[in-house]
Amino acid sequence: MPADDGRKRVVIEGVSPEIDGGRFPVKRTVGESVTVEADIFTDGHDALAAVLLYKNEGDETWTEVPMSFLLNDRWSAQFQVDKVGRYHYTLQAWVDTFQTWRRDMVKRIRAATDADVDYLVGVQLVEDAAGRATLPDRNRLQRWAEALRTSSRAAALDEEMSLLMARYPDRRFQTNYPKELPVTVDRERARYSAWYEFFPR
């Protein structure tokens, strides 16, 4: 049985741009952007989160850019290339358990069907995130957990808490796109070199 026990439920496919399965690089010039789209989905109706990761070949670490939902399972993000050479990019996505809980809580509160047990689920999610957070965010999350423990509707609907929770998601069962796709970046004048070949020098 795989270590994730079937809990890696997100699928990433239809990545664009991806030339011949990643065999050939996308081409850009310095200062341009690379817009990346993908179909990202899961079974059921859980909320998802996804990031685009990119780095220059000389970088040791990846830079993450949150992806935005478009429509029909399509997500998008972009990054700018500011150095000559080669870049790589890839994707990661996961089920966002907190945003799923919050979305459902909004519906329950509006329908006046929220119960104490619903808030306790939120308490556990926020306390888990506090364990991943750094100070002073950890203290802020712990205060929100205590507010939720009192079945506070205001805490459950608090947009500030939602934004803070997005910084510390549970990504243990994230799906990693299996390819690192290449981008070749040239100087700006390289874009016009073929055009100049038509004229005598």
Short mmCIF file of C-alpha atoms in Angstrom, two decimals:
data_model
loop_
_atom_site.label_atom_id
_atom_site.label_comp_id
_atom_site.label_asym_id
_atom_site.label_seq_id
_atom_site.Cartn_x
_atom_site.Cartn_y
_atom_site.Cartn_z
CA MET A 1 0.00 0.00 0.00
CA PRO A 2 1.46 3.43 -0.93
CA ALA A 3 2.47 5.63 1.99
CA ASP A 4 -0.24 8.16 1.17
CA ASP A 5 -2.91 5.42 1.45
CA GLY A 6 -4.88 6.84 -1.48
CA ARG A 7 -5.07 10.34 -0.01
CA LYS A 8 -3.28 12.02 -2.93
CA ARG A 9 -6.57 12.73 -4.65
CA VAL A 10 -5.72 15.66 -6.91
CA VAL A 11 -5.06 15.22 -10.62
CA ILE A 12 -2.92 17.63 -12.66
CA GLU A 13 -3.07 17.34 -16.43
CA GLY A 14 -3.37 19.36 -19.63
CA VAL A 15 -0.46 21.60 -18.68
CA SER A 16 0.23 24.43 -21.12
CA PRO A 17 2.73 25.37 -22.42
CA GLU A 18 4.30 21.93 -22.67
CA ILE A 19 6.01 21.19 -25.97
CA ASP A 20 6.15 17.53 -26.96
CA GLY A 21 5.76 16.32 -23.38
CA GLY A 22 8.52 18.64 -22.16
CA ARG A 23 11.18 17.41 -24.61
CA PHE A 24 11.58 20.88 -26.07
CA PRO A 25 11.76 24.16 -24.17
CA VAL A 26 9.38 27.07 -24.35
CA LYS A 27 11.19 30.17 -25.66
CA ARG A 28 11.04 33.64 -24.18
CA THR A 29 13.17 36.79 -24.11
CA VAL A 30 14.33 38.62 -20.99
CA GLY A 31 11.50 40.51 -19.32
CA GLU A 32 8.68 38.44 -20.76
CA SER A 33 6.19 36.38 -18.76
CA VAL A 34 5.34 32.70 -18.95
CA THR A 35 1.65 32.03 -18.38
CA VAL A 36 1.02 28.46 -17.27
CA GLU A 37 -2.38 26.78 -17.25
CA ALA A 38 -3.47 23.30 -16.20
CA ASP A 39 -6.54 21.18 -15.53
CA ILE A 40 -6.58 20.49 -11.78
CA PHE A 41 -9.38 18.50 -10.17
CA THR A 42 -10.28 15.87 -7.61
CA ASP A 43 -13.08 13.48 -6.80
CA GLY A 44 -15.94 15.03 -4.87
CA HIS A 45 -16.42 18.72 -4.21
CA ASP A 46 -13.53 19.61 -1.90
CA ALA A 47 -11.83 22.98 -2.32
CA LEU A 48 -8.41 22.86 -3.97
CA ALA A 49 -5.26 24.94 -3.86
CA ALA A 50 -2.42 24.93 -6.35
CA VAL A 51 0.93 26.62 -6.92
CA LEU A 52 3.22 27.16 -9.87
CA LEU A 53 6.90 26.63 -9.02
CA TYR A 54 9.73 28.04 -11.09
CA LYS A 55 13.45 28.66 -10.85
CA ASN A 56 16.40 29.72 -12.94
CA GLU A 57 18.94 26.97 -13.56
CA GLY A 58 21.34 28.78 -11.22
CA ASP A 59 18.88 28.95 -8.32
CA GLU A 60 18.90 26.41 -5.50
CA THR A 61 15.30 26.90 -4.42
CA TRP A 62 11.96 27.16 -6.18
CA THR A 63 9.77 30.25 -6.13
CA GLU A 64 6.06 29.58 -5.60
CA VAL A 65 3.21 31.50 -7.21
CA PRO A 66 -0.39 30.75 -6.15
CA MET A 67 -2.54 29.60 -9.04
CA SER A 68 -5.98 31.10 -9.71
CA PHE A 69 -9.06 29.15 -10.69
CA LEU A 70 -10.44 30.10 -14.10
CA LEU A 71 -13.35 27.79 -14.97
CA ASN A 72 -14.08 24.15 -15.79
CA ASP A 73 -11.17 22.83 -13.67
CA ARG A 74 -8.73 25.20 -15.40
CA TRP A 75 -6.14 27.01 -13.26
CA SER A 76 -3.57 29.63 -14.19
CA ALA A 77 -0.50 31.51 -12.93
CA GLN A 78 2.47 33.26 -14.46
CA PHE A 79 6.07 34.17 -13.76
CA GLN A 80 8.53 36.58 -15.31
CA VAL A 81 11.93 35.59 -16.69
CA ASP A 82 14.61 38.21 -16.02
CA LYS A 83 17.83 36.33 -16.77
CA VAL A 84 19.34 34.83 -19.90
CA GLY A 85 19.59 31.05 -19.69
CA ARG A 86 17.22 28.28 -18.78
CA TYR A 87 14.32 28.18 -16.35
CA HIS A 88 12.22 25.26 -15.20
CA TYR A 89 8.67 25.17 -13.91
CA THR A 90 6.31 22.61 -12.45
CA LEU A 91 3.05 22.43 -10.47
CA GLN A 92 1.75 21.23 -7.12
CA ALA A 93 -1.84 20.96 -5.92
CA TRP A 94 -3.69 19.64 -2.89
CA VAL A 95 -7.10 19.40 -1.25
CA ASP A 96 -7.55 22.46 0.96
CA THR A 97 -9.30 21.04 4.01
CA PHE A 98 -9.66 24.38 5.77
CA GLN A 99 -11.23 26.18 2.81
CA THR A 100 -13.55 23.21 2.34
CA TRP A 101 -14.59 23.47 6.00
CA ARG A 102 -15.04 27.25 5.81
CA ARG A 103 -17.10 27.08 2.62
CA ASP A 104 -19.42 24.54 4.21
CA MET A 105 -19.61 26.54 7.44
CA VAL A 106 -20.74 29.63 5.55
CA LYS A 107 -23.63 27.60 4.15
CA ARG A 108 -24.52 26.13 7.55
CA ILE A 109 -24.42 29.50 9.29
CA ARG A 110 -26.64 31.09 6.65
CA ALA A 111 -29.09 28.22 7.02
CA ALA A 112 -28.80 28.31 10.84
CA THR A 113 -27.84 24.62 10.88
CA ASP A 114 -24.35 25.03 12.37
CA ALA A 115 -23.62 22.85 15.41
CA ASP A 116 -20.93 22.77 18.08
CA VAL A 117 -19.27 19.76 16.46
CA ASP A 118 -18.79 21.74 13.24
CA TYR A 119 -16.80 24.37 15.12
CA LEU A 120 -14.68 21.71 16.81
CA VAL A 121 -13.60 20.46 13.39
CA GLY A 122 -12.45 24.00 12.64
CA VAL A 123 -10.62 24.18 15.97
CA GLN A 124 -8.58 21.12 15.02
CA LEU A 125 -7.72 22.52 11.59
CA VAL A 126 -6.62 25.86 13.00
CA GLU A 127 -4.59 24.27 15.80
CA ASP A 128 -2.84 22.04 13.28
CA ALA A 129 -1.97 25.11 11.19
CA ALA A 130 -0.69 26.88 14.33
CA GLY A 131 1.74 24.00 14.75
CA ARG A 132 3.14 24.76 11.29
CA ALA A 133 3.15 28.53 11.71
CA THR A 134 5.87 30.86 12.90
CA LEU A 135 5.50 33.57 15.50
CA PRO A 136 3.50 35.80 15.74
CA ASP A 137 1.11 33.99 13.37
CA ARG A 138 1.09 30.98 15.68
CA ASN A 139 -0.32 33.06 18.52
CA ARG A 140 -2.96 34.63 16.28
CA LEU A 141 -4.11 31.22 15.06
CA GLN A 142 -4.29 29.88 18.60
CA ARG A 143 -6.52 32.81 19.58
CA TRP A 144 -8.82 32.03 16.65
CA ALA A 145 -8.92 28.38 17.68
CA GLU A 146 -10.11 29.44 21.13
CA ALA A 147 -12.77 31.66 19.58
CA LEU A 148 -14.00 28.78 17.45
CA ARG A 149 -14.15 26.58 20.52
CA THR A 150 -16.93 28.90 21.78
CA SER A 151 -18.88 28.33 18.54
CA SER A 152 -18.20 31.88 17.41
CA ARG A 153 -19.83 32.52 14.05
CA ALA A 154 -17.80 35.70 13.66
CA ALA A 155 -14.56 33.72 13.96
CA ALA A 156 -15.71 31.12 11.44
CA LEU A 157 -16.51 33.84 8.91
CA ASP A 158 -13.44 35.97 9.60
CA GLU A 159 -11.68 36.75 6.31
CA GLU A 160 -8.42 37.59 8.06
CA MET A 161 -8.27 34.11 9.56
CA SER A 162 -8.94 32.60 6.15
CA LEU A 163 -6.07 34.54 4.58
CA LEU A 164 -3.71 33.59 7.40
CA MET A 165 -4.66 29.91 7.17
CA ALA A 166 -3.73 30.00 3.47
CA ARG A 167 -0.11 30.61 4.50
CA TYR A 168 0.09 27.32 6.41
CA PRO A 169 -1.81 24.66 4.46
CA ASP A 170 -1.59 20.94 5.12
CA ARG A 171 0.32 19.72 2.06
CA ARG A 172 1.22 16.23 3.22
CA PHE A 173 -0.81 14.66 0.43
CA GLN A 174 -0.16 17.15 -2.33
CA THR A 175 0.15 16.00 -5.92
CA ASN A 176 3.40 16.90 -7.67
CA TYR A 177 3.36 17.24 -11.44
CA PRO A 178 5.97 14.67 -12.51
CA LYS A 179 7.79 16.91 -15.01
CA GLU A 180 10.03 19.96 -14.71
CA LEU A 181 9.33 21.83 -17.92
CA PRO A 182 12.07 23.96 -19.52
CA VAL A 183 12.10 27.56 -20.71
CA THR A 184 14.99 28.97 -22.77
CA VAL A 185 15.47 32.71 -22.29
CA ASP A 186 17.40 34.81 -24.82
CA ARG A 187 18.33 38.46 -24.95
CA GLU A 188 15.65 40.65 -26.46
CA ARG A 189 17.52 41.17 -29.74
CA ALA A 190 17.43 37.42 -30.39
CA ARG A 191 13.72 37.77 -31.11
CA TYR A 192 14.54 39.79 -34.26
CA SER A 193 17.61 37.95 -35.53
CA ALA A 194 15.71 35.88 -38.08
CA TRP A 195 14.05 39.03 -39.45
CA TYR A 196 17.43 40.65 -40.10
CA GLU A 197 18.54 37.70 -42.21
CA PHE A 198 16.29 38.93 -45.01
CA PHE A 199 18.39 42.06 -45.54
CA PRO A 200 21.96 42.45 -46.84
CA ARG A 201 24.52 43.68 -44.33
#
